[in-house]
Structures are given as C-alpha cells and as structure tokens.
mmCIF file of C-alpha atoms in Angstrom:
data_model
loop_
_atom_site.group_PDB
_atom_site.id
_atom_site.type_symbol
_atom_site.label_atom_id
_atom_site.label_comp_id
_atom_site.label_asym_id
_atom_site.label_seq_id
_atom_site.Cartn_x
_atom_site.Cartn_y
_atom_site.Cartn_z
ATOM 1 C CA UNK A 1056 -19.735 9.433 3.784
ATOM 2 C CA UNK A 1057 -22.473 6.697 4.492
ATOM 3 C CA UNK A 1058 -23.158 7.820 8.258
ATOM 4 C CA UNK A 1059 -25.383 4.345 8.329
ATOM 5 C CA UNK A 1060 -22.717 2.502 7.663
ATOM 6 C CA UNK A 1061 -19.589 3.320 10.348
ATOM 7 C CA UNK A 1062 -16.240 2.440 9.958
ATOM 8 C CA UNK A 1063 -14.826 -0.613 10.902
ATOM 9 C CA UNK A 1064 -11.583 -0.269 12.757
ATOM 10 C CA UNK A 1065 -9.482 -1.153 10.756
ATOM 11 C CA UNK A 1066 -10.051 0.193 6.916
ATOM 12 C CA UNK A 1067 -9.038 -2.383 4.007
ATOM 13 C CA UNK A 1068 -6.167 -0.861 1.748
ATOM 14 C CA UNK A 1069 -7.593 -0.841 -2.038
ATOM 15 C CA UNK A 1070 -4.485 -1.295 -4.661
ATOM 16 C CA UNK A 1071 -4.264 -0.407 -7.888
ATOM 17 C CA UNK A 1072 -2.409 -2.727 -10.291
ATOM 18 C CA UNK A 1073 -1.756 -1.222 -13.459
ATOM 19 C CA UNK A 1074 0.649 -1.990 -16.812
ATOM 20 C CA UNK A 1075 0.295 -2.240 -20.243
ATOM 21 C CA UNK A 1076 0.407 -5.783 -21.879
ATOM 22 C CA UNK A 1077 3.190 -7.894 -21.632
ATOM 23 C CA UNK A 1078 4.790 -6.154 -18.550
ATOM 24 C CA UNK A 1079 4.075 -8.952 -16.390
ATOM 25 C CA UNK A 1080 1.447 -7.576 -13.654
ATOM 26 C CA UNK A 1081 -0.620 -10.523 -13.878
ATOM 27 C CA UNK A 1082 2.322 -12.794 -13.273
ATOM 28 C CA UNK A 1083 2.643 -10.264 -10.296
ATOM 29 C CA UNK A 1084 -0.905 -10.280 -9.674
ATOM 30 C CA UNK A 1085 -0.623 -14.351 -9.411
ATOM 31 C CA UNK A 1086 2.541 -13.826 -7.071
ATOM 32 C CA UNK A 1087 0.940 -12.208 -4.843
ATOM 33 C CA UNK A 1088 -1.743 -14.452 -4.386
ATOM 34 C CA UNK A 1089 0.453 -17.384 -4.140
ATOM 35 C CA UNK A 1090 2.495 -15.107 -1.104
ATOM 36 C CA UNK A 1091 -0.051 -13.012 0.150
ATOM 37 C CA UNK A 1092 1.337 -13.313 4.139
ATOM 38 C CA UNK A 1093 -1.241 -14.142 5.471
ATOM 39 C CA UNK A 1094 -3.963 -11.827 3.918
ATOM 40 C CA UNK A 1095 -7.259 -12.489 2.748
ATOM 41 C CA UNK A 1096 -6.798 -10.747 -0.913
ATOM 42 C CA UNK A 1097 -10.194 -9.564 -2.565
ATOM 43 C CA UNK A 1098 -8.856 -9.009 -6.382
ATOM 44 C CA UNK A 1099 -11.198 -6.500 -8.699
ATOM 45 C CA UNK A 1100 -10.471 -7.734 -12.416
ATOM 46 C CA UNK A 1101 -12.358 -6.881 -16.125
ATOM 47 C CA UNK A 1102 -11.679 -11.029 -16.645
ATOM 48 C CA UNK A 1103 -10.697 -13.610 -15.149
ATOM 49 C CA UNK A 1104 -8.410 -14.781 -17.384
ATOM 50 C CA UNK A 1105 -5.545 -12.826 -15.318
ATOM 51 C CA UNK A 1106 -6.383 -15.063 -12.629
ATOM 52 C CA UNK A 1107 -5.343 -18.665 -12.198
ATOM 53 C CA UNK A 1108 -7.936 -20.333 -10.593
ATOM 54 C CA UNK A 1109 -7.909 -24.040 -10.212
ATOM 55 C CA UNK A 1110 -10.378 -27.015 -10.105
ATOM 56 C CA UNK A 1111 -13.728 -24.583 -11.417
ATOM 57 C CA UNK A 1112 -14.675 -23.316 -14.584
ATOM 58 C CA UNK A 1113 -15.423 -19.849 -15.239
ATOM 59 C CA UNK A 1114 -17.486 -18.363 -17.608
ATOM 60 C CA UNK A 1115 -16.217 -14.805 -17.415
ATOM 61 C CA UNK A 1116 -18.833 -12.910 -17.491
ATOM 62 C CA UNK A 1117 -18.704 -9.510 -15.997
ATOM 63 C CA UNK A 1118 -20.630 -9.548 -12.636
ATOM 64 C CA UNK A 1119 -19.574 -12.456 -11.423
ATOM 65 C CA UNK A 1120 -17.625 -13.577 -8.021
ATOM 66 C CA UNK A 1121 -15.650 -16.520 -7.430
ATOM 67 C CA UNK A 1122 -13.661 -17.726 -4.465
ATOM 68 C CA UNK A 1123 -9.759 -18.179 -4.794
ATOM 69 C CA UNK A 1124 -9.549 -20.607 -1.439
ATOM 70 C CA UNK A 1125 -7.914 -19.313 1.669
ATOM 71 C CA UNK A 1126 -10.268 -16.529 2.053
ATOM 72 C CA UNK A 1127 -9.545 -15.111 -0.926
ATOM 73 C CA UNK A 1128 -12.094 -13.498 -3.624
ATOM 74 C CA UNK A 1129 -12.161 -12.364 -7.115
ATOM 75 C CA UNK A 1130 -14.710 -10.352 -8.592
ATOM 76 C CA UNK A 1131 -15.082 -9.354 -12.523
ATOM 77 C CA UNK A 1132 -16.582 -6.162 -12.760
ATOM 78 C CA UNK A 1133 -16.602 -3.186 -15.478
ATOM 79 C CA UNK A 1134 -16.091 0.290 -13.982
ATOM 80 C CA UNK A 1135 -19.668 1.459 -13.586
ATOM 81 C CA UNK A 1136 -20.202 -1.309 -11.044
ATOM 82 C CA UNK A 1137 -16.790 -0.664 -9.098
ATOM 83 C CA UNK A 1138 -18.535 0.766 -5.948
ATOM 84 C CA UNK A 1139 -21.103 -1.993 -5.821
ATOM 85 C CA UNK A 1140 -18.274 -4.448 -5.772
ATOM 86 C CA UNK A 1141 -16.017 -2.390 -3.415
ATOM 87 C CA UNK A 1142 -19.191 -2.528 -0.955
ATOM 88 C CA UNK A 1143 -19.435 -6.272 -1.196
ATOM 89 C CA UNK A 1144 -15.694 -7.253 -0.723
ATOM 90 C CA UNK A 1145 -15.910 -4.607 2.583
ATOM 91 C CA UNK A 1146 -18.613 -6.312 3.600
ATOM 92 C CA UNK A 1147 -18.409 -8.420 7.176
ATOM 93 C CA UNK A 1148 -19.011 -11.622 5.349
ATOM 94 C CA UNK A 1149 -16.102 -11.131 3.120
ATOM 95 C CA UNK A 1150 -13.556 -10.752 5.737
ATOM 96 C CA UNK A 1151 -11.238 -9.084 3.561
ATOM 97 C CA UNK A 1152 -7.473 -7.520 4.685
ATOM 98 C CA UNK A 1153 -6.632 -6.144 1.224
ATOM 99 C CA UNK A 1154 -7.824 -5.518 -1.914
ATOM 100 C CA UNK A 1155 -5.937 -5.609 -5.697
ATOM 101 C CA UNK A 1156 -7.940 -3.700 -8.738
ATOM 102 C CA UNK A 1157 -6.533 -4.589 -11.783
ATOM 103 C CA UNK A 1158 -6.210 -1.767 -14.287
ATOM 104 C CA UNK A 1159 -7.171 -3.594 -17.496
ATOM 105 C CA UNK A 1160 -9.822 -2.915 -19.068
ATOM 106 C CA UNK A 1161 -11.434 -1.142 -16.261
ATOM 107 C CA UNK A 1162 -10.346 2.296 -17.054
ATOM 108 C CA UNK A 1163 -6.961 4.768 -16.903
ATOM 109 C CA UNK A 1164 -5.091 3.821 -13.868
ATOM 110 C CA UNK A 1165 -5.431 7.830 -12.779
ATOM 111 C CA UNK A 1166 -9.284 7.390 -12.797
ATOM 112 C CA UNK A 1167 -9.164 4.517 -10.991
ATOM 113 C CA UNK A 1168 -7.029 6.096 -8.096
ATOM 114 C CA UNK A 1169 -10.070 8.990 -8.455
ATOM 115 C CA UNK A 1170 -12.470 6.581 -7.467
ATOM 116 C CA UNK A 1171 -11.293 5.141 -5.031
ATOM 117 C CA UNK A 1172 -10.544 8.875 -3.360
ATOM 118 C CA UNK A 1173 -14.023 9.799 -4.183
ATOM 119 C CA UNK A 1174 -15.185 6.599 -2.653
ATOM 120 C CA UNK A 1175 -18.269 6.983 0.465
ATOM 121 C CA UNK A 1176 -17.778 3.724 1.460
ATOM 122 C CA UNK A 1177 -15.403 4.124 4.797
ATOM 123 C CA UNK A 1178 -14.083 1.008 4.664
ATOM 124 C CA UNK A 1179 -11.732 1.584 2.962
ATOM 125 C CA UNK A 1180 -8.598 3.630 1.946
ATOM 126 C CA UNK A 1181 -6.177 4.217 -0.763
ATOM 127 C CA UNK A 1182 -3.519 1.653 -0.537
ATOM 128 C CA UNK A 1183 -0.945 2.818 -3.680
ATOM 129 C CA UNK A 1184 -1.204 2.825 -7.577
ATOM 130 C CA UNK A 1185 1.575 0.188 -8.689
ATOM 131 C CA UNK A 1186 2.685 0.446 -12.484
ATOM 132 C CA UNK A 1187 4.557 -2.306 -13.828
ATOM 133 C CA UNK A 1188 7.240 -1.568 -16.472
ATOM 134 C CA UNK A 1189 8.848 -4.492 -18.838
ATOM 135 C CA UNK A 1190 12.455 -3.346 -18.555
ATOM 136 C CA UNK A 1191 13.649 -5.460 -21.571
ATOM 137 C CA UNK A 1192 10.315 -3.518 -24.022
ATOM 138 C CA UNK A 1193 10.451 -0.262 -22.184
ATOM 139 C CA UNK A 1194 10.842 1.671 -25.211
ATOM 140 C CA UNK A 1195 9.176 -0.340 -27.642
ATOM 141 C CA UNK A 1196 6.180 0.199 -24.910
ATOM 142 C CA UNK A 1197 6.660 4.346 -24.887
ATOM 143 C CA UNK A 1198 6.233 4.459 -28.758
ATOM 144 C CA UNK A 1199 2.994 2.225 -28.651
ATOM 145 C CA UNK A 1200 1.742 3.429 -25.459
ATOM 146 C CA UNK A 1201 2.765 7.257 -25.125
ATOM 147 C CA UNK A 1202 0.555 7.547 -22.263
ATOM 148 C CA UNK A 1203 3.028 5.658 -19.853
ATOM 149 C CA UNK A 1204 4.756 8.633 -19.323
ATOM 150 C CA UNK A 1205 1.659 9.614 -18.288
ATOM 151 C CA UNK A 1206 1.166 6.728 -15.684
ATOM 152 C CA UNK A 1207 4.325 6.735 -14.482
ATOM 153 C CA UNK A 1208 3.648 10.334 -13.172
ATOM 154 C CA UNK A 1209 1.229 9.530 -11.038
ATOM 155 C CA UNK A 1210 2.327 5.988 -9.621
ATOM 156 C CA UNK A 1211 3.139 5.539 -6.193
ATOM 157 C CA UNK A 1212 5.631 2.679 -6.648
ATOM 158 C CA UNK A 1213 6.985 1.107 -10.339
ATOM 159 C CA UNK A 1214 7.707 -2.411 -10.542
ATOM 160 C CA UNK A 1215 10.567 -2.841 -13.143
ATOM 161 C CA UNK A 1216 10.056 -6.004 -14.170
ATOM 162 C CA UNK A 1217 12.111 -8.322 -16.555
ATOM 163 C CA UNK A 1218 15.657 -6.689 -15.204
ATOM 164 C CA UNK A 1219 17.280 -10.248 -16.027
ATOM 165 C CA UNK A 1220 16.326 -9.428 -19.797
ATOM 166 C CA UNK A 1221 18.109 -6.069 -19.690
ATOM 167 C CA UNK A 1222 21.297 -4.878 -18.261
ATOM 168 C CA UNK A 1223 22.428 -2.625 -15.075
ATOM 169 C CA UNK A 1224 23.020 0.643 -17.449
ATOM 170 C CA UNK A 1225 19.988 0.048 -19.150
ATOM 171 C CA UNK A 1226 17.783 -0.708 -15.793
ATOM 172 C CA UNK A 1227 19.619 2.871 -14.783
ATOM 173 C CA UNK A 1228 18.822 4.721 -17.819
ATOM 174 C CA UNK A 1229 15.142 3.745 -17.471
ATOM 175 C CA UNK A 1230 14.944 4.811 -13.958
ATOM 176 C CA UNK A 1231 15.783 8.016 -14.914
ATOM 177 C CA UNK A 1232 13.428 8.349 -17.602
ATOM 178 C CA UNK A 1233 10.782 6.859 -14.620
ATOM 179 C CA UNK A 1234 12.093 9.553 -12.168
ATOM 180 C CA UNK A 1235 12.113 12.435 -15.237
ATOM 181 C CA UNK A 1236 7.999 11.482 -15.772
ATOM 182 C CA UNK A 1237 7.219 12.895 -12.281
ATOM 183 C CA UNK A 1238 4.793 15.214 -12.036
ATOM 184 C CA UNK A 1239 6.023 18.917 -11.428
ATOM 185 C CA UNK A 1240 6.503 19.377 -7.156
ATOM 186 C CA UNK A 1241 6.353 15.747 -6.940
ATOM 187 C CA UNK A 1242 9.292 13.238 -6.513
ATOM 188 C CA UNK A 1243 9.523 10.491 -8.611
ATOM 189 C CA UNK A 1244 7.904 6.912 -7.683
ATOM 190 C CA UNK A 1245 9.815 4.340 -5.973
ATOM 191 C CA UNK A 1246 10.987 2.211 -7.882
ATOM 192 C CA UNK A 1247 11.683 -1.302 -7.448
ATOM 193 C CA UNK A 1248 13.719 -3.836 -9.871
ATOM 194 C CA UNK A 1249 11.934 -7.924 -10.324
ATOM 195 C CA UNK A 1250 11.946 -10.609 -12.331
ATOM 196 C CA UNK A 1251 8.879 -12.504 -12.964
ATOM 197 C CA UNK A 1252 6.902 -10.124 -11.222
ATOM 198 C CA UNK A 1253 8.377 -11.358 -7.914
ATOM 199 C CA UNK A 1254 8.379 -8.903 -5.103
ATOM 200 C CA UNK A 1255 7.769 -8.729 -1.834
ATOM 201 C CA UNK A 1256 4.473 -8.752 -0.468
ATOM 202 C CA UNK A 1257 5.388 -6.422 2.611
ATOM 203 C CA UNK A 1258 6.323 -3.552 0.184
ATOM 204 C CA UNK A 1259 2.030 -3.879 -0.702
ATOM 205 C CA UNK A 1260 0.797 -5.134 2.434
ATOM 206 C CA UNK A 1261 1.119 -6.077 5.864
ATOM 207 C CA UNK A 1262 1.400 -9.403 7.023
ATOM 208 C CA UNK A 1263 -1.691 -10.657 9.108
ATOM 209 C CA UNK A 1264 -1.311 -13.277 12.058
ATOM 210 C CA UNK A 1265 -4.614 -15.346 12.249
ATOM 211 C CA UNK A 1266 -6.173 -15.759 16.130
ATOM 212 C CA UNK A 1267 -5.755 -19.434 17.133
ATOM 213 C CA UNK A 1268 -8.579 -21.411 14.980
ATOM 214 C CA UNK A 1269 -8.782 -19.355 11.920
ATOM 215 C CA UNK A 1270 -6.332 -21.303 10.855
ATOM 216 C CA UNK A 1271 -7.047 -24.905 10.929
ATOM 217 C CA UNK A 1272 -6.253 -28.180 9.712
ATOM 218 C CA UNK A 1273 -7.409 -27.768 6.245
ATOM 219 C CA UNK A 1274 -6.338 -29.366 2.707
ATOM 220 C CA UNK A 1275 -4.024 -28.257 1.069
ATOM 221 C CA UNK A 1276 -4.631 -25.796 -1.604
ATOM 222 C CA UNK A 1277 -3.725 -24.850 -5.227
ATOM 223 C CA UNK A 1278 -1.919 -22.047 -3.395
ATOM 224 C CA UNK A 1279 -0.258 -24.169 -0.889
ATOM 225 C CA UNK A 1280 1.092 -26.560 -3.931
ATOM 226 C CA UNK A 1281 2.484 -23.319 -5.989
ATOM 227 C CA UNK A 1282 4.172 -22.108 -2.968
ATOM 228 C CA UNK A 1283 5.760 -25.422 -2.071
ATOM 229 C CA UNK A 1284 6.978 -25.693 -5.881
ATOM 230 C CA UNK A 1285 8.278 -22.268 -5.967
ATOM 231 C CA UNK A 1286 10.626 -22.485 -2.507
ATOM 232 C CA UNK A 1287 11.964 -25.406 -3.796
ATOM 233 C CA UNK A 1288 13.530 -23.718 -6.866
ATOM 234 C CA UNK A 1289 14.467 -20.934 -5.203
ATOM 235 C CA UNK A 1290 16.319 -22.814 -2.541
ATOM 236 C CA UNK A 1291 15.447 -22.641 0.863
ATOM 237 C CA UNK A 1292 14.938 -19.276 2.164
ATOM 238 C CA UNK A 1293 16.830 -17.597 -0.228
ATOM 239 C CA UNK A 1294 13.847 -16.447 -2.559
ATOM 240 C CA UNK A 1295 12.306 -14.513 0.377
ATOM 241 C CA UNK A 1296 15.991 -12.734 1.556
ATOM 242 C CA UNK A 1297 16.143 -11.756 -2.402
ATOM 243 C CA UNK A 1298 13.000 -9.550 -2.595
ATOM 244 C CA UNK A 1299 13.529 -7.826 0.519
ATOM 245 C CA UNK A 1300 16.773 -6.670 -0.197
ATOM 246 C CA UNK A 1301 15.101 -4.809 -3.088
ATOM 247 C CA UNK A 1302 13.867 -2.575 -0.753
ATOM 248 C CA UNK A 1303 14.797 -0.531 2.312
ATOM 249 C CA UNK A 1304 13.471 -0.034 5.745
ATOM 250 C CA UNK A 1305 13.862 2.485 8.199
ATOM 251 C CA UNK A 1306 12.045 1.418 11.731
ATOM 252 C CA UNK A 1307 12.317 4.706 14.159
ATOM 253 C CA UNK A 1308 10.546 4.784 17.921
ATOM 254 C CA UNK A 1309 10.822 8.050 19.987
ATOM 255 C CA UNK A 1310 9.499 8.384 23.886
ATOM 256 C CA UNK A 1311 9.216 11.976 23.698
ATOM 257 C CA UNK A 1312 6.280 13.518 21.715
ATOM 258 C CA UNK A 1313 6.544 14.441 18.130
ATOM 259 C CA UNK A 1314 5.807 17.499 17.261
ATOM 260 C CA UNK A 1315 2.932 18.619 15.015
ATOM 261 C CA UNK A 1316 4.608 20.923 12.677
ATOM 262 C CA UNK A 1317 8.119 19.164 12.884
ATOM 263 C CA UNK A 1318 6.686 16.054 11.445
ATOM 264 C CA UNK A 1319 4.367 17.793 8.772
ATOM 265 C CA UNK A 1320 7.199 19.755 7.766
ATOM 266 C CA UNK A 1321 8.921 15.884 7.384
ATOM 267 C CA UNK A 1322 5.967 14.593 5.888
ATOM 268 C CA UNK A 1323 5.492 17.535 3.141
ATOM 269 C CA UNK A 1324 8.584 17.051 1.990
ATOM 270 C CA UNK A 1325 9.006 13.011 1.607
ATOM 271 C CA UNK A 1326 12.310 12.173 -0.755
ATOM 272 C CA UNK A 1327 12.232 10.551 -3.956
ATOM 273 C CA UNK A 1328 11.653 6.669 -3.166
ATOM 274 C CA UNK A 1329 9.971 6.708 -0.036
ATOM 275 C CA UNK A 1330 6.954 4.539 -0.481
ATOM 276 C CA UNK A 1331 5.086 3.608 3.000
ATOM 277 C CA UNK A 1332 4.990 4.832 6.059
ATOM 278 C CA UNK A 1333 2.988 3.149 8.906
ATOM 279 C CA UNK A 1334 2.559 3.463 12.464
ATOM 280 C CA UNK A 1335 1.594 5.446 15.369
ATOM 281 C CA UNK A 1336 2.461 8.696 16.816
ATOM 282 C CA UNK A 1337 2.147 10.757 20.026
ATOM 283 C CA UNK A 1338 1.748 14.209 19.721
ATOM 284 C CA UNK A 1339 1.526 14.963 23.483
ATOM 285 C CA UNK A 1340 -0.241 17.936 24.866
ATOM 286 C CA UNK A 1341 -1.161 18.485 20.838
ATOM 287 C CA UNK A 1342 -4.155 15.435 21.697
ATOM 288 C CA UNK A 1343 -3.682 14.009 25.392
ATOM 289 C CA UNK A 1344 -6.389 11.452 24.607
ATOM 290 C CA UNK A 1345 -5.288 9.811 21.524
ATOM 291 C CA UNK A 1346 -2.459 8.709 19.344
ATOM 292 C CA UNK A 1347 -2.132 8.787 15.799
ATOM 293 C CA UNK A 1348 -2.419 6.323 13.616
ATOM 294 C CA UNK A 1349 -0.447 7.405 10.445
ATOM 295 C CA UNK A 1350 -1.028 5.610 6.539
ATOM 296 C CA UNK A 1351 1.257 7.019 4.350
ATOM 297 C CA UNK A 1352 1.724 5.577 0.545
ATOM 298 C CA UNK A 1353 3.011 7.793 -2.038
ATOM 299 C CA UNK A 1354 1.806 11.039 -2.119
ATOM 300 C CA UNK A 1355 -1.298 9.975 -0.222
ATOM 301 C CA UNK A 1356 -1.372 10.950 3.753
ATOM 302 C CA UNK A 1357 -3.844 10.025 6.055
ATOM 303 C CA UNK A 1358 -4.038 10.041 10.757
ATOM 304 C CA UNK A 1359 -6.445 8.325 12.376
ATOM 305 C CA UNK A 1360 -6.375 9.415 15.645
ATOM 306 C CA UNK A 1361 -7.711 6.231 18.338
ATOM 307 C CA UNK A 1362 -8.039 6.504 21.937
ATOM 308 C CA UNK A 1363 -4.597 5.234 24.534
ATOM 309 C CA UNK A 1364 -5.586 2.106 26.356
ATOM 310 C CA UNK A 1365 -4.938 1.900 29.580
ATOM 311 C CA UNK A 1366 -1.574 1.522 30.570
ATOM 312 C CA UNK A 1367 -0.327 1.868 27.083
ATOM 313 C CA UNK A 1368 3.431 3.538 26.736
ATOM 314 C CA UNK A 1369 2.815 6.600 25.187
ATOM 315 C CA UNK A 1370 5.357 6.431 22.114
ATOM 316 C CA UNK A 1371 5.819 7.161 18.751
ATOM 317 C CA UNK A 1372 6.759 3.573 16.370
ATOM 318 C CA UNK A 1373 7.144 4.432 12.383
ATOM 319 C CA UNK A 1374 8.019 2.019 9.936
ATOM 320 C CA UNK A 1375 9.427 4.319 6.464
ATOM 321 C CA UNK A 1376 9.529 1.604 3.336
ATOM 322 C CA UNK A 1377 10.917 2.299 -0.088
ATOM 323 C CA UNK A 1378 13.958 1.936 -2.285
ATOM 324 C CA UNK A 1379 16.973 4.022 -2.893
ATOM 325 C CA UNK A 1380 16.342 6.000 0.380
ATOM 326 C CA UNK A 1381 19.075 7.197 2.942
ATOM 327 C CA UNK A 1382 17.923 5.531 6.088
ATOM 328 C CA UNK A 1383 20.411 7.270 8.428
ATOM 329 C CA UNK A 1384 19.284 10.215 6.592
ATOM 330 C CA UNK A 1385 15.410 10.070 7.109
ATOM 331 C CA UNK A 1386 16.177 8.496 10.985
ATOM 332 C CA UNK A 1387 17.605 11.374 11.468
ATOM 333 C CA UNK A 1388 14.964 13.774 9.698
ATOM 334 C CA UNK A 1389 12.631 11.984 12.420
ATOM 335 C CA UNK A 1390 14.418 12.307 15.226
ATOM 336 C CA UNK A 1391 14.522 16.378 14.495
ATOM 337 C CA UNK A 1392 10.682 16.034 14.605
ATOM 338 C CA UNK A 1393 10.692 15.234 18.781
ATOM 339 C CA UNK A 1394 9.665 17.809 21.065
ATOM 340 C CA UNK A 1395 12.628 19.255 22.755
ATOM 341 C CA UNK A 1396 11.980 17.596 26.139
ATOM 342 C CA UNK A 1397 8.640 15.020 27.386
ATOM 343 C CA UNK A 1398 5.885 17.505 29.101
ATOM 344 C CA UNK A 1399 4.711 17.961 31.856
ATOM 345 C CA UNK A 1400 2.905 15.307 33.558
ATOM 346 C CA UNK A 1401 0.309 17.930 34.147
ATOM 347 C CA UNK A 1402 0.701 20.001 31.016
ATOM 348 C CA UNK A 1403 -2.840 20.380 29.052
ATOM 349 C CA UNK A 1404 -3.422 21.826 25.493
ATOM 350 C CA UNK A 1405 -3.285 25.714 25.280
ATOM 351 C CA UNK A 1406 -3.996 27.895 21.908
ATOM 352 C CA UNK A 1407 -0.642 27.232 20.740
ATOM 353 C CA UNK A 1408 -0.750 23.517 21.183
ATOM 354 C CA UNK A 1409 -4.244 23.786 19.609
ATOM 355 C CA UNK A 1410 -3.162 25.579 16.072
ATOM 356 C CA UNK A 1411 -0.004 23.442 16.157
ATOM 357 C CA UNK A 1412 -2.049 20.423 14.899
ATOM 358 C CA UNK A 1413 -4.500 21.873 12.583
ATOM 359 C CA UNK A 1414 -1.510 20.844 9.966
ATOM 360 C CA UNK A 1415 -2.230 17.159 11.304
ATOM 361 C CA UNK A 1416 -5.970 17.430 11.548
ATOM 362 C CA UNK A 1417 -6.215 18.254 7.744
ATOM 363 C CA UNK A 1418 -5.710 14.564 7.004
ATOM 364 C CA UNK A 1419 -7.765 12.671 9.610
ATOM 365 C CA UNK A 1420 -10.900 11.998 7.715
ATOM 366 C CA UNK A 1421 -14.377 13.108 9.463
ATOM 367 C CA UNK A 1422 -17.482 11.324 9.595
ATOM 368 C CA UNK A 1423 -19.359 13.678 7.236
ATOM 369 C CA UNK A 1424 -15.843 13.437 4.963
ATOM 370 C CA UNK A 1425 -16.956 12.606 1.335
ATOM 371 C CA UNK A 1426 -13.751 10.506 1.545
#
C-alpha cells in the first residue's frame, strides 16, 4: 500500500458488473443510475455506449471522462489503465460513494475481481462481482458462452433477469444449475430474480443522506425526469416494495460482547444466499479501545477496527442481506456468537483474550497491506 497516500475513512466499494450480451446488465447498469439512493456513482466502462447520457455528445474514445449530473462520473478505460482511473474516481475532487466496473470488454470478470484485490490504492475495497443471467436465453447462452459456468462460480450475487419471459419451474431449474456452478467449499451465489434489470439498489449499496446544502435547489435532471416517468408506471410506491421483497434482511443488535471465535466460526461458514453483511461489532476485553467495523460481500471479509467515541454504547448492530436465507435461523446463529455474560467493568485483555482475535485480526488490512 501507498503509505503517501492514507486512507480516507470511509473506503469506496468498487463493483463489478458482469454478463454476456443480451442479459440486460446495462439496462441494470442504467437502473441503477436512475435509483442510485442517494450515491454519487463513478461507473468504469470499455464504451460509453452502455451509458445513457443526455444533452452531450460523446466521442467514445477510450481515456475519456464525462460527468453523468448529480455527482455522478463515467470513465471509458481499457484494462491497462484501470488503476489510473480507480485513482482518479478516489480522488477528493471526485467525491465518489461507489463505484460500478463494467465487465465488457475490459477483461474476464475473475480478473477483474483480481485487480481490484491486488489494488494499492486504499481507497478502496471490494464491493461484490454481480453476474447477470437472461433467464428466458439461459441455455442458448451456456452453449455459446461455456465459460458462464465459469462466472457463475465465482459471483458474489446473480441477477436473473428476464423471469417474466420464463416460468417459475424454469427460473427453479436454472437456480440450481447457478447453485451446482459453485466452486468446490464454496456455497452458491445469491441469487436474485428481475425483470428489466430492476433491483434494488440497497442489495449493491448503501443509501447516503447528504449534510444540509449538498443538496440544493438545482434543475432538474435527465435522472430526475427518468425517475419521475418510471414511478408513475409502476404506481405509487409499489415499484420500490417489489424489489425489496426479492430479498431478505436479517437486522441483529447484541449488548453483550461477541465473541472472537464464535463469530469467525459464524462467519467461515456463511449459508448459501447470504450476500452482505455490514455493521459494527464489540469484541470486549478482545480490543477495549475499538469496535469493529465489519464489510462482508460474498466470500470477501474484511474489520476495520475504529476507535469508541466518547460516550458511545458499546454494542454490536449487523445488518445480514441476501435471498433465500433463514432469518430466524442466522438470528439465531448470531445470538450463539455473544459472550456468555458482559465483563467486567475492570476486566483487561489477558493471553487468552489476545489469541482469541488473531482469527479477527487476519482480515483487518494493515498499512503496509498490499491490499
């Protein structure tokens, strides 16, 4: 890692988008920047044609960078220059909250994910690879494209798109062909059914509140207009309750400590379907001085541990996202994880409490970290 160049607090997720033609991920691509709650979305691209952008012309030429409105960026790069790019979106002047790489044309969606992993630059960290299947081609795409099943075994999350152009057995049969792809020790991606690439941006992202004044009175924009037109033919409201019931959530807050090898034990062992997990965690006497900030998508783990503020309740809050998951089930898979009883007020970290969170201390990532 760059030690000129620190961390900011707060690291920008990078996504990776991938599909093969014709399975709708730039219509997904496009949804997301139409519903992108509240983010400032820098998207990495080989063109821009898989972007709509409105009111400029754009020559397409790799190298270039052009500015979506609201914040948002789009940059088309080839994969030689994908550093140079991430460096600029993370950049202060870009004031970035996520960022989307399209797969196209860049290179395999695996290398991509390398990449990123490999990255020095510490502002940022992996946010999911995201393959998009066309349920109504699915096998038509397996005989032109063998190297789905490929893709599929290393995605974090697969968008099943087109489900209104193919029926429930069907949708199931190609789930378990998805879930049969996994790679060996690994369970199979989440997966999550759409139409029209629609899904909800929380399964991706965060929503960001903007400080009073970041916000103002501004025109309206090309995004504004498509958002407008598409609430009004989903009805009101009812578009947004429809993608999140794709998807479950499990929300889980303990007062007594976690502990250490409880939760790794959890976290080793994540079921098929589980997608995100965010939030904080106390460990206790394991690390008195800070809690744990925990960034979990697929396969990928990472705690960053950050100091207590003054006053602060010392508790553990998890959020646990994905789809076809037993929430009562992993609730209560979390709640095994608690330390039998609070310490000590005065209890400080022996040997024991010391080797307990080596398992945890394996994923917080170190200055001189390469990654």
């Amino acid at each position: 890692m760059n030690a000129s160049s620190p961390p900011r607090k707060q690291q920008i997720p990078v996504i990776v988008l991938a599909g093969f033609l014709g399975s709708g991920k730039t219509t997904l691509l496009n949804h997301l920047l139409r519903n992108r709650a509240g983010n400032r979305i820098g998207v990495i691209v080989n063109d821009f044609g898989a972007i709509e952008i409105d009111a400029m012309t754009v020559s397409g030429q790799v190298g270039s960078t052009v500015s979506l409105g609201n914040g948002c960026l789009c940059c088309a790069v080839d994969a030689s220059e994908l550093d140079t790019f991430l460096e600029t979106l993370t950049g202060p002047a870009a004031r970035l909250d996520v960022i989307v790489i399209e797969a196209s044309g860049l290179a395999e969606p695996q290398e991509l994910v390398r990449m990123i992993l490999a990255s020095e630059n510490p502002h940022i960290v992996y946010g999911g690879l995201i393959e998009v299947v066309d349920a109504a081609e699915f096998d038509a795409t397996r005989e032109r494209h063998p190297e789905i099943d490929r893709h599929l075994a290393v995605a974090d999350l697969v968008v099943l798109n087109k489900t209104d152009r193919a029926g429930h057995e069907e949708q199931t049969r190609i789930q378990d062909v998805i879930a049969a792809a996994a790679a060996p020790g690994r369970p199979g991606a989440a997966v999550i059914r759409a139409t029209y690439g629609r899904i909800d941006p929380e399964l991706l992202f965060d929503p960001v509140l903007r400080p009073d004044g970041e916000e103002k009175v501004r025109q309206l924009t090309f995004e504004d207009l498509l958002r407008d037109r598409s609430e009004e033919e989903a009805g009101e409201g009812g578009h947004a309750r429809h993608l999140h019931a794709a998807y479950d959530s499990v929300s889980f807050t303990a007062d007594v400590p976690m502990n250490p090898r409880r939760l790794m034990a959890f976290l080793d062992s994540r079921p098929q379907g589980l997608y995100r997990i965010k939030g904080f965690v106390d460990f206790g006497v394991g690390d008195r001085a800070n809690k744990y900030a925990l960034h979990a998508v697929g396969r990928f783990l990472r705690f960053d541990p950050r100091p207590w503020g003054r006053g602060e309740p010392r508790r553990t809050q998890l959020v646990l996202i994905g789809s076809g998951i037993a929430p009562d089930a992993l609730h209560k898979e979390l709640a095994d994880c608690r330390e039998n009883a609070a310490p000590a007020p005065d209890a400080t970290q022996d040997a024991a409490h010391e080797r307990s969170m080596w398992g945890v201390l394996r994923y917080v990532q170190r200055p001189d970290d390469d990654a």
